[in-house]
Short mmCIF file of C-alpha atoms in Angstrom, two decimals:
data_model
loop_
_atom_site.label_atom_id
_atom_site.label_comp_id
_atom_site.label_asym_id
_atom_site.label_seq_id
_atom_site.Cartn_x
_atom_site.Cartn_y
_atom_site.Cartn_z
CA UNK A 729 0.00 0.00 0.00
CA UNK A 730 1.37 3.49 -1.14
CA UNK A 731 0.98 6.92 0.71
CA UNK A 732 1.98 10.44 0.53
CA UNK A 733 3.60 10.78 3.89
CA UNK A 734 4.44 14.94 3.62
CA UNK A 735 0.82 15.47 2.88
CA UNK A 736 -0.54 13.17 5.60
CA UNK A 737 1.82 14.87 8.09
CA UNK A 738 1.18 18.38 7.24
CA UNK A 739 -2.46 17.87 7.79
CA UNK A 740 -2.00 15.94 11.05
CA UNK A 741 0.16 19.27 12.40
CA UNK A 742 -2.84 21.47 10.72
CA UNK A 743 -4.78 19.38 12.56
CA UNK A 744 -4.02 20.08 15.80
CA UNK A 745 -1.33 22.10 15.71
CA UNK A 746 1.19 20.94 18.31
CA UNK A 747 3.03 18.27 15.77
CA UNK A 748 6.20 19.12 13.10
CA UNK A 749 7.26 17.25 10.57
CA UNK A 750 9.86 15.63 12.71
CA UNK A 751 7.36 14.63 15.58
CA UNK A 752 6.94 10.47 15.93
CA UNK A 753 3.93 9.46 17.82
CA UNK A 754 4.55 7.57 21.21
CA UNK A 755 1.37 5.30 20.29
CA UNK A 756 -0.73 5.13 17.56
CA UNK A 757 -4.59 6.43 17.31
CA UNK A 758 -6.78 3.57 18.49
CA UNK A 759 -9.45 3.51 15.41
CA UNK A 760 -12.66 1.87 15.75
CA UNK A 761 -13.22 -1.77 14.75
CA UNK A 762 -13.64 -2.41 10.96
CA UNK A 763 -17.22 -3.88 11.24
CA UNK A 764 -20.51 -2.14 12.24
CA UNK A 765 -22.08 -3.24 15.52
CA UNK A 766 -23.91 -2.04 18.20
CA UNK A 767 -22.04 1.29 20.04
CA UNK A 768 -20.12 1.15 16.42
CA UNK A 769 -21.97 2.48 13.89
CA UNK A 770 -21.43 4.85 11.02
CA UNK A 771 -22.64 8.22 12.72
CA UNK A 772 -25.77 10.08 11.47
CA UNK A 773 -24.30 13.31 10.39
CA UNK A 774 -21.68 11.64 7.67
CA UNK A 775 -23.40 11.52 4.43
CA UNK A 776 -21.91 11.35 0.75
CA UNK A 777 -22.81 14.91 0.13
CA UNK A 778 -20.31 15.64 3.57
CA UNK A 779 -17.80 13.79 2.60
CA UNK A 780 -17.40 15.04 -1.35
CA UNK A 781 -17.82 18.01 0.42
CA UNK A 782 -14.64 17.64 2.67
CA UNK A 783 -12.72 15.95 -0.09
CA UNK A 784 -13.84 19.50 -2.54
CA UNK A 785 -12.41 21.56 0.71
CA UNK A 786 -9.10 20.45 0.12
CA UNK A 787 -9.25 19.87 -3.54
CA UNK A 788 -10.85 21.93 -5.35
CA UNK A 789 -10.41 20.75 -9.20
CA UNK A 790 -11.42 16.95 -8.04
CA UNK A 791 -12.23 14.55 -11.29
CA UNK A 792 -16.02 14.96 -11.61
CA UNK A 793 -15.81 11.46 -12.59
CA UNK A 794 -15.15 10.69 -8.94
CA UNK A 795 -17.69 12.96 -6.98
CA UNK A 796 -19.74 9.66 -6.74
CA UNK A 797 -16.81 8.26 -5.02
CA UNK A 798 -18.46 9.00 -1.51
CA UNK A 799 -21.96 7.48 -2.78
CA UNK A 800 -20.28 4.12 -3.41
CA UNK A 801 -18.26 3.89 -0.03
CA UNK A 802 -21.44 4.05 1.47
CA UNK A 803 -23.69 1.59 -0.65
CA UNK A 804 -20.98 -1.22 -0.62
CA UNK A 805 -19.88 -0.16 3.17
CA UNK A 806 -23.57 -0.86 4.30
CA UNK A 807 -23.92 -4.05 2.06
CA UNK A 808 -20.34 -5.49 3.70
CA UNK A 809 -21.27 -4.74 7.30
CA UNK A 810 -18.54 -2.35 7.48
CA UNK A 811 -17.21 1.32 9.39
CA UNK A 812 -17.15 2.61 5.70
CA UNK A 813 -16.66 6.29 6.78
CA UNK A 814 -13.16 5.32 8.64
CA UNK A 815 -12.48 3.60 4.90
CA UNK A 816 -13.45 6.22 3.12
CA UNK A 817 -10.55 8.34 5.57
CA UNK A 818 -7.83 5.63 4.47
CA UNK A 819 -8.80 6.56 0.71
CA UNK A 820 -8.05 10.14 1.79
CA UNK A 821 -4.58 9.16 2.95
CA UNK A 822 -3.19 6.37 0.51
CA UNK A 823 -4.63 8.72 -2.27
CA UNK A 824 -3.47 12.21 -0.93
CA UNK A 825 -6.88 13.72 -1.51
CA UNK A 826 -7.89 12.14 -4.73
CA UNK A 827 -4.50 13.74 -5.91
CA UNK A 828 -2.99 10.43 -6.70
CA UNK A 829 0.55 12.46 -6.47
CA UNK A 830 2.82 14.24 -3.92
CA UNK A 831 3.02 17.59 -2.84
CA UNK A 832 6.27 18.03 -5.23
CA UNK A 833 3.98 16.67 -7.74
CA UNK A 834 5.67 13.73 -8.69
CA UNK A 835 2.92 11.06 -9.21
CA UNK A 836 2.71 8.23 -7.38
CA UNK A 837 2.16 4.54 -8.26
CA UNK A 838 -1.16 4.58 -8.73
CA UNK A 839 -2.55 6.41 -11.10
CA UNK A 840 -6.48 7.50 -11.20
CA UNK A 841 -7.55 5.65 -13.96
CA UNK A 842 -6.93 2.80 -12.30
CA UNK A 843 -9.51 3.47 -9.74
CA UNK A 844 -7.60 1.84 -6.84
CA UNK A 845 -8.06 3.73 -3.86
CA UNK A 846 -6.30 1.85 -1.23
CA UNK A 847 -2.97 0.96 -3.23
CA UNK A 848 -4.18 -2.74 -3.85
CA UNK A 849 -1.22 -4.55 -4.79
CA UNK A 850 1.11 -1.41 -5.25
CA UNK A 851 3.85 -2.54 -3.48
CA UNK A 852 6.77 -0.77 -4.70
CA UNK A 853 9.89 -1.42 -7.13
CA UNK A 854 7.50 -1.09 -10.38
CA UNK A 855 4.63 -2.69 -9.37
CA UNK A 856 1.69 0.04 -10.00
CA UNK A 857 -0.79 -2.06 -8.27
CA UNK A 858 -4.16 -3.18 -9.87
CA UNK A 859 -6.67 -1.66 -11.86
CA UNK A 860 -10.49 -1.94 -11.57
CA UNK A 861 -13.06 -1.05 -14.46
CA UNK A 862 -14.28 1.57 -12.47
CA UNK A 863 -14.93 3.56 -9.70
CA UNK A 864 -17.91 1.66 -8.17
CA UNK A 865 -15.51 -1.83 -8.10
CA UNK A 866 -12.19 0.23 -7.16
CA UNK A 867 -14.31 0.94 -3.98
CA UNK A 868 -15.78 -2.49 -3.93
CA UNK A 869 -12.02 -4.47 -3.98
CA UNK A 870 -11.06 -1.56 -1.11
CA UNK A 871 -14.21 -2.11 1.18
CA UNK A 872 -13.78 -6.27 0.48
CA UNK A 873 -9.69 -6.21 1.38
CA UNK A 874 -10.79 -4.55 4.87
CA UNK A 875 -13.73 -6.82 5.18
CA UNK A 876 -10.82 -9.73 5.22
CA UNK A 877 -9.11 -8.44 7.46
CA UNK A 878 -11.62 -8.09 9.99
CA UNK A 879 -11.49 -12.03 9.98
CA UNK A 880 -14.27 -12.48 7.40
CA UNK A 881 -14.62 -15.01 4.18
CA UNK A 882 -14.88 -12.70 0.84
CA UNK A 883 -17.21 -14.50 -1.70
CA UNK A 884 -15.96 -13.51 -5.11
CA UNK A 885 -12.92 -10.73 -4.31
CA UNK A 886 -12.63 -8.75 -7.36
CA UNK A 887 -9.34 -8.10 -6.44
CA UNK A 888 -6.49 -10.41 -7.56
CA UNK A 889 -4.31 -9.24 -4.06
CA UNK A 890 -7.49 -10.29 -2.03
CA UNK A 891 -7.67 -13.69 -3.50
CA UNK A 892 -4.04 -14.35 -3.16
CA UNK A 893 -4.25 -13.26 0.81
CA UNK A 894 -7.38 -15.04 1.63
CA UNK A 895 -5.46 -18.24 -0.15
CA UNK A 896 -2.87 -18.07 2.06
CA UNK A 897 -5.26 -18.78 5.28
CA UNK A 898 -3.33 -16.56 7.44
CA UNK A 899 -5.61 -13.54 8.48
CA UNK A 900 -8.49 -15.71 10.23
CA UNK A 901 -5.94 -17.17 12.62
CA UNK A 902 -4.37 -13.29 13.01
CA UNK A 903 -7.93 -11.98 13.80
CA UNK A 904 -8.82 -14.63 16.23
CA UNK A 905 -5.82 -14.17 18.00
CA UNK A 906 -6.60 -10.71 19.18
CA UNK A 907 -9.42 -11.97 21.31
CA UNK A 908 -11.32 -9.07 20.20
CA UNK A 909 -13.14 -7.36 16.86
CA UNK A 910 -10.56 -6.26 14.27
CA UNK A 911 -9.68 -2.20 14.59
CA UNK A 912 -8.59 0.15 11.67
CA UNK A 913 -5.11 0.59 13.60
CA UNK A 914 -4.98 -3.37 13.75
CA UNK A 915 -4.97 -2.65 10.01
CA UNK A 916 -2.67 -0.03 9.26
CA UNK A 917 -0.25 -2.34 11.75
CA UNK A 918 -0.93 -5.57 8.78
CA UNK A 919 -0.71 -3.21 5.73
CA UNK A 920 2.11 -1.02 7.21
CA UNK A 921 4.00 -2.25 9.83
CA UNK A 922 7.12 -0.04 10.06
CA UNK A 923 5.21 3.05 9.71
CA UNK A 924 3.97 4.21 12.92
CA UNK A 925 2.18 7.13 11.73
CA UNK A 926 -0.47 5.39 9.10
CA UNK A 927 -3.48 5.49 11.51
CA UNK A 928 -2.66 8.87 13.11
CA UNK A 929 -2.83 10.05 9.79
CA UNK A 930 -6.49 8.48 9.56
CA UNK A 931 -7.38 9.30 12.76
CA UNK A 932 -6.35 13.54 12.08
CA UNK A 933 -8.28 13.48 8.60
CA UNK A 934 -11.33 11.82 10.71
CA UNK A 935 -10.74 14.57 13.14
CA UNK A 936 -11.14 17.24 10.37
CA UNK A 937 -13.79 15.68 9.05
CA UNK A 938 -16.04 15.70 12.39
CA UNK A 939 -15.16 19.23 13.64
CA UNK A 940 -16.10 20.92 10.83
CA UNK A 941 -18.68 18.90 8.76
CA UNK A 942 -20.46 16.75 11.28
CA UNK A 943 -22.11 19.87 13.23
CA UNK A 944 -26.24 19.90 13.70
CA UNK A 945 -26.94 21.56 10.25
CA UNK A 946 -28.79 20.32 7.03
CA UNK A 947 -29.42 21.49 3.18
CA UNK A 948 -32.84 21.51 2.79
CA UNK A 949 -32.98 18.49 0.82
CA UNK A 950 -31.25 16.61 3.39
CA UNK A 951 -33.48 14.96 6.13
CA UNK A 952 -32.10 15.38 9.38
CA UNK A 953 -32.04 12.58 11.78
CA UNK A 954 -34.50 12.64 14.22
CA UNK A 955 -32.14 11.81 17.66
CA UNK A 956 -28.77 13.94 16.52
CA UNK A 957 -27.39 16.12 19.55
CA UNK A 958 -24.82 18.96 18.90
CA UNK A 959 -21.56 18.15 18.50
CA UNK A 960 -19.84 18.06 22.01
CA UNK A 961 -16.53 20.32 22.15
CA UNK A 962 -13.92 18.54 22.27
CA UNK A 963 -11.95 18.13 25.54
CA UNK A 964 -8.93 15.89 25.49
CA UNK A 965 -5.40 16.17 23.52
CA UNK A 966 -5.88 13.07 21.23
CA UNK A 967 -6.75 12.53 17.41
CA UNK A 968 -10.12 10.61 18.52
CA UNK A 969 -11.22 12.61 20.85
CA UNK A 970 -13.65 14.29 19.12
CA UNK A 971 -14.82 11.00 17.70
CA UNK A 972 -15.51 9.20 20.61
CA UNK A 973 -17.06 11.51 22.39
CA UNK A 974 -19.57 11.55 18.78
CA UNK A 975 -19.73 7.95 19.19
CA UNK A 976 -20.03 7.19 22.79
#
């Protein structure tokens, strides 16, 4: 799985404004667990039109071809069982924004027309990764390769990487062994395990996200929930602060 690292670290300092470039968390954000349960669910307030929102806030010029990106993290998040919001956050990072290059501009391995948004089988030394027809099944192979991770059979992976890895009969085992549901930083520990800032980069794009786009306010042809309080400020030092205290 590729990343842009500068971007990802800029925004976490942005974020909260106490971290530099040369900062190294003591201990990674704890992320929720990859699938939706009870005291775990996607919360209210994030909708597709939030999210391409967000994504528009820090790029402006985004493909219009993938403004329906959002829409299809949530139809194939829902039909997995999965935290698709917190996936839809690891696109943000392994993609630099729907960039898809780095803040020099050099491009990175994957490219955007091969709809990959979670660096599926990009693993460095010329090896681009894989390419899906388009941007519905890009989402699809990204919200299946999680679901495997969380311990669970894929029927049918469309991607090639998520056949070979389910072959191999490892990740059950893995996920069993934790005595507990499967986490996003469980994740980012499988993907990427030398770098200790993957899911505090999630967790500080997650942060954005909830501070200023999950507040009590809806377009007109949005129906609000009926049971959504105000956001609570947030009171403690950590990424998922705000989150939790959304969540729990």
């Amino acid at each position: 799985m590729i990343r842009f690292h500068p971007i990802a670290t800029t925004l976490v300092a942005s974020v909260l404004g106490v971290l530099t470039l040369g900062d190294v968390p003591a201990h990674a954000a704890t992320l929720p667990p990859i699938k939706a349960a009870s005291g775990n669910q996607v919360p209210a307030c994030v909708t597709p039109t939030r999210l391409t929102s967000f994504l528009k806030s820090r790029h402006r010029d985004i493909d219009p071809r993938l403004e329906t990106v959002a829409a299809h993290y949530e139809q194939h998040g829902r039909a997995l069982g999965v935290r698709w919001d917190y996936a839809f956050f690891q696109m943000i990072v392994e993609t630099n924004w729907l960039r898809f290059h780095q803040a020099s501009g050099r491009p990175g391995l994957v490219s955007p027309d091969q709809n990959n948004f979670a660096g599926i089988g990009a693993t460095g030394r010329g090896h681009s990764g894989e390419a899906f027809n388009d941007v519905s099944t890009g989402v699809l192979a990204h919200l299946q390769h999680i679901s495997m991770y969380a311990g669970e059979t894929v029927d049918n992976p469309v991607a090639v990487r998520t056949r070979l890895v389910q072959g191999w009969g490892e990740i059950p085992g893995w996920a069993h062994r934790l005595n507990r549901p499967v986490t996003y930083t469980d994740l980012t520990r499988k993907w990427s395990p030398h770098d200790r800032g993957y899911s505090d980069d999630i967790a500080a794009v997650a942060d954005q996200f909830f501070a200023n786009f999950c507040e009590v306010r809806f377009a007109e042809n949005e129906p609000a929930p009926s049971r959504l309080s105000p956001d609570p400020t947030p009171t403690g030092s950590t990424r998922t602060s705000l989150f939790r205290k959304l969540m729990f």
